[in-house]
Amino acid sequence: AKEENALSYIGELLVENQENVIFSIEVQPEGESKMLHATLKQQFFTR
């Protein structure tokens, strides 16, 4: 399904074996004044 006015990005991220990466996301839903925050911590295993 196509979403109008949506911003999507898929990119590459170089990581080392057993590296922890923290992703932080902030969004403001249409019609809302408050920002929503989400954080994800992921450990990567490359070998």
PDB file of N, CA and C in Angstrom:
ATOM      1  N   ALA A   1       0.844  -1.179   0.000  1.00  0.00           N
ATOM      2  CA  ALA A   1       0.000   0.000   0.000  1.00  0.00           C
ATOM      3  C   ALA A   1       0.883   1.234   0.000  1.00  0.00           C
ATOM      4  N   LYS A   2       0.534   2.177  -0.839  1.00  0.00           N
ATOM      5  CA  LYS A   2       1.295   3.419  -0.930  1.00  0.00           C
ATOM      6  C   LYS A   2       0.730   4.448   0.036  1.00  0.00           C
ATOM      7  N   GLU A   3       1.611   5.077   0.773  1.00  0.00           N
ATOM      8  CA  GLU A   3       1.201   6.117   1.710  1.00  0.00           C
ATOM      9  C   GLU A   3       1.602   7.471   1.146  1.00  0.00           C
ATOM     10  N   GLU A   4       0.665   8.383   1.087  1.00  0.00           N
ATOM     11  CA  GLU A   4       0.975   9.722   0.616  1.00  0.00           C
ATOM     12  C   GLU A   4       1.755  10.479   1.685  1.00  0.00           C
ATOM     13  N   ASN A   5       2.706  11.270   1.245  1.00  0.00           N
ATOM     14  CA  ASN A   5       3.516  12.113   2.125  1.00  0.00           C
ATOM     15  C   ASN A   5       4.302  11.321   3.166  1.00  0.00           C
ATOM     16  N   ALA A   6       4.591  10.060   2.883  1.00  0.00           N
ATOM     17  CA  ALA A   6       5.382   9.241   3.810  1.00  0.00           C
ATOM     18  C   ALA A   6       6.858   9.346   3.438  1.00  0.00           C
ATOM     19  N   LEU A   7       7.707   9.328   4.437  1.00  0.00           N
ATOM     20  CA  LEU A   7       9.140   9.366   4.220  1.00  0.00           C
ATOM     21  C   LEU A   7       9.715   8.035   4.681  1.00  0.00           C
ATOM     22  N   SER A   8      10.331   7.317   3.753  1.00  0.00           N
ATOM     23  CA  SER A   8      10.937   6.026   4.075  1.00  0.00           C
ATOM     24  C   SER A   8      12.386   6.051   3.616  1.00  0.00           C
ATOM     25  N   TYR A   9      13.248   5.393   4.358  1.00  0.00           N
ATOM     26  CA  TYR A   9      14.649   5.327   3.975  1.00  0.00           C
ATOM     27  C   TYR A   9      15.207   3.976   4.381  1.00  0.00           C
ATOM     28  N   ILE A  10      15.864   3.335   3.438  1.00  0.00           N
ATOM     29  CA  ILE A  10      16.571   2.088   3.719  1.00  0.00           C
ATOM     30  C   ILE A  10      18.026   2.343   3.354  1.00  0.00           C
ATOM     31  N   GLY A  11      18.908   2.120   4.280  1.00  0.00           N
ATOM     32  CA  GLY A  11      20.316   2.390   4.030  1.00  0.00           C
ATOM     33  C   GLY A  11      21.190   1.313   4.638  1.00  0.00           C
ATOM     34  N   GLU A  12      22.473   1.461   4.434  1.00  0.00           N
ATOM     35  CA  GLU A  12      23.441   0.513   4.964  1.00  0.00           C
ATOM     36  C   GLU A  12      24.104   1.090   6.205  1.00  0.00           C
ATOM     37  N   LEU A  13      24.466   0.209   7.109  1.00  0.00           N
ATOM     38  CA  LEU A  13      25.131   0.598   8.346  1.00  0.00           C
ATOM     39  C   LEU A  13      26.246  -0.405   8.597  1.00  0.00           C
ATOM     40  N   LEU A  14      27.482   0.060   8.642  1.00  0.00           N
ATOM     41  CA  LEU A  14      28.604  -0.833   8.917  1.00  0.00           C
ATOM     42  C   LEU A  14      28.724  -1.040  10.418  1.00  0.00           C
ATOM     43  N   VAL A  15      28.813  -2.304  10.832  1.00  0.00           N
ATOM     44  CA  VAL A  15      28.938  -2.632  12.249  1.00  0.00           C
ATOM     45  C   VAL A  15      30.042  -3.662  12.435  1.00  0.00           C
ATOM     46  N   GLU A  16      30.625  -3.659  13.610  1.00  0.00           N
ATOM     47  CA  GLU A  16      31.616  -4.657  13.994  1.00  0.00           C
ATOM     48  C   GLU A  16      30.912  -5.820  14.683  1.00  0.00           C
ATOM     49  N   ASN A  17      31.590  -6.965  14.750  1.00  0.00           N
ATOM     50  CA  ASN A  17      31.030  -8.119  15.434  1.00  0.00           C
ATOM     51  C   ASN A  17      30.759  -7.778  16.897  1.00  0.00           C
ATOM     52  N   GLN A  18      29.603  -8.121  17.379  1.00  0.00           N
ATOM     53  CA  GLN A  18      29.122  -7.913  18.745  1.00  0.00           C
ATOM     54  C   GLN A  18      28.958  -6.430  19.108  1.00  0.00           C
ATOM     55  N   GLU A  19      28.901  -5.568  18.114  1.00  0.00           N
ATOM     56  CA  GLU A  19      28.697  -4.136  18.371  1.00  0.00           C
ATOM     57  C   GLU A  19      27.239  -3.873  18.733  1.00  0.00           C
ATOM     58  N   ASN A  20      27.024  -3.017  19.715  1.00  0.00           N
ATOM     59  CA  ASN A  20      25.686  -2.568  20.094  1.00  0.00           C
ATOM     60  C   ASN A  20      25.401  -1.245  19.393  1.00  0.00           C
ATOM     61  N   VAL A  21      24.250  -1.170  18.757  1.00  0.00           N
ATOM     62  CA  VAL A  21      23.831   0.055  18.075  1.00  0.00           C
ATOM     63  C   VAL A  21      22.487   0.469  18.655  1.00  0.00           C
ATOM     64  N   ILE A  22      22.356   1.750  18.935  1.00  0.00           N
ATOM     65  CA  ILE A  22      21.101   2.286  19.462  1.00  0.00           C
ATOM     66  C   ILE A  22      20.442   3.117  18.370  1.00  0.00           C
ATOM     67  N   PHE A  23      19.220   2.741  18.009  1.00  0.00           N
ATOM     68  CA  PHE A  23      18.428   3.470  17.029  1.00  0.00           C
ATOM     69  C   PHE A  23      17.401   4.301  17.789  1.00  0.00           C
ATOM     70  N   SER A  24      17.346   5.587  17.508  1.00  0.00           N
ATOM     71  CA  SER A  24      16.357   6.476  18.124  1.00  0.00           C
ATOM     72  C   SER A  24      15.465   7.033  17.027  1.00  0.00           C
ATOM     73  N   ILE A  25      14.168   6.966  17.257  1.00  0.00           N
ATOM     74  CA  ILE A  25      13.188   7.413  16.268  1.00  0.00           C
ATOM     75  C   ILE A  25      12.271   8.431  16.921  1.00  0.00           C
ATOM     76  N   GLU A  26      12.014   9.515  16.214  1.00  0.00           N
ATOM     77  CA  GLU A  26      11.053  10.518  16.666  1.00  0.00           C
ATOM     78  C   GLU A  26      10.061  10.755  15.535  1.00  0.00           C
ATOM     79  N   VAL A  27       8.783  10.713  15.851  1.00  0.00           N
ATOM     80  CA  VAL A  27       7.739  10.971  14.854  1.00  0.00           C
ATOM     81  C   VAL A  27       6.695  11.904  15.448  1.00  0.00           C
ATOM     82  N   GLN A  28       6.067  12.652  14.564  1.00  0.00           N
ATOM     83  CA  GLN A  28       4.952  13.503  14.976  1.00  0.00           C
ATOM     84  C   GLN A  28       3.767  13.138  14.093  1.00  0.00           C
ATOM     85  N   PRO A  29       2.802  12.395  14.656  1.00  0.00           N
ATOM     86  CA  PRO A  29       1.634  12.005  13.869  1.00  0.00           C
ATOM     87  C   PRO A  29       0.876  13.235  13.368  1.00  0.00           C
ATOM     88  N   GLU A  30       0.320  13.096  12.182  1.00  0.00           N
ATOM     89  CA  GLU A  30      -0.453  14.186  11.601  1.00  0.00           C
ATOM     90  C   GLU A  30      -1.592  14.580  12.532  1.00  0.00           C
ATOM     91  N   GLY A  31      -1.743  15.865  12.750  1.00  0.00           N
ATOM     92  CA  GLY A  31      -2.809  16.369  13.605  1.00  0.00           C
ATOM     93  C   GLY A  31      -2.492  16.356  15.087  1.00  0.00           C
ATOM     94  N   GLU A  32      -1.314  15.898  15.457  1.00  0.00           N
ATOM     95  CA  GLU A  32      -0.908  15.843  16.867  1.00  0.00           C
ATOM     96  C   GLU A  32       0.168  16.889  17.139  1.00  0.00           C
ATOM     97  N   SER A  33       0.188  17.415  18.355  1.00  0.00           N
ATOM     98  CA  SER A  33       1.216  18.393  18.714  1.00  0.00           C
ATOM     99  C   SER A  33       2.405  17.743  19.414  1.00  0.00           C
ATOM    100  N   LYS A  34       2.218  16.544  19.952  1.00  0.00           N
ATOM    101  CA  LYS A  34       3.282  15.863  20.693  1.00  0.00           C
ATOM    102  C   LYS A  34       4.089  14.948  19.774  1.00  0.00           C
ATOM    103  N   MET A  35       5.386  14.911  20.040  1.00  0.00           N
ATOM    104  CA  MET A  35       6.268  13.983  19.347  1.00  0.00           C
ATOM    105  C   MET A  35       6.238  12.640  20.077  1.00  0.00           C
ATOM    106  N   LEU A  36       6.352  11.558  19.330  1.00  0.00           N
ATOM    107  CA  LEU A  36       6.471  10.220  19.902  1.00  0.00           C
ATOM    108  C   LEU A  36       7.922   9.776  19.744  1.00  0.00           C
ATOM    109  N   HIS A  37       8.464   9.143  20.778  1.00  0.00           N
ATOM    110  CA  HIS A  37       9.860   8.725  20.784  1.00  0.00           C
ATOM    111  C   HIS A  37       9.935   7.210  20.971  1.00  0.00           C
ATOM    112  N   ALA A  38      10.847   6.582  20.233  1.00  0.00           N
ATOM    113  CA  ALA A  38      11.092   5.147  20.392  1.00  0.00           C
ATOM    114  C   ALA A  38      12.594   4.914  20.292  1.00  0.00           C
ATOM    115  N   THR A  39      13.104   3.979  21.089  1.00  0.00           N
ATOM    116  CA  THR A  39      14.519   3.632  21.071  1.00  0.00           C
ATOM    117  C   THR A  39      14.651   2.115  21.010  1.00  0.00           C
ATOM    118  N   LEU A  40      15.568   1.652  20.164  1.00  0.00           N
ATOM    119  CA  LEU A  40      15.833   0.225  20.021  1.00  0.00           C
ATOM    120  C   LEU A  40      17.332   0.014  20.130  1.00  0.00           C
ATOM    121  N   LYS A  41      17.748  -0.887  21.009  1.00  0.00           N
ATOM    122  CA  LYS A  41      19.159  -1.252  21.125  1.00  0.00           C
ATOM    123  C   LYS A  41      19.309  -2.657  20.558  1.00  0.00           C
ATOM    124  N   GLN A  42      20.248  -2.823  19.614  1.00  0.00           N
ATOM    125  CA  GLN A  42      20.429  -4.116  18.955  1.00  0.00           C
ATOM    126  C   GLN A  42      21.912  -4.474  18.939  1.00  0.00           C
ATOM    127  N   GLN A  43      22.225  -5.703  19.341  1.00  0.00           N
ATOM    128  CA  GLN A  43      23.597  -6.189  19.242  1.00  0.00           C
ATOM    129  C   GLN A  43      23.703  -7.017  17.969  1.00  0.00           C
ATOM    130  N   PHE A  44      24.761  -6.758  17.175  1.00  0.00           N
ATOM    131  CA  PHE A  44      24.948  -7.438  15.897  1.00  0.00           C
ATOM    132  C   PHE A  44      26.060  -8.474  16.004  1.00  0.00           C
ATOM    133  N   PHE A  45      25.844  -9.614  15.370  1.00  0.00           N
ATOM    134  CA  PHE A  45      26.835 -10.686  15.304  1.00  0.00           C
ATOM    135  C   PHE A  45      27.151 -10.912  13.836  1.00  0.00           C
ATOM    136  N   THR A  46      28.390 -10.608  13.424  1.00  0.00           N
ATOM    137  CA  THR A  46      28.745 -10.632  12.005  1.00  0.00           C
ATOM    138  C   THR A  46      29.607 -11.823  11.618  1.00  0.00           C
ATOM    139  N   ARG A  47      30.051 -12.593  12.577  1.00  0.00           N
ATOM    140  CA  ARG A  47      30.910 -13.740  12.241  1.00  0.00           C
ATOM    141  C   ARG A  47      30.386 -14.991  12.875  1.00  0.00           C
TER     142      ARG A  47
END
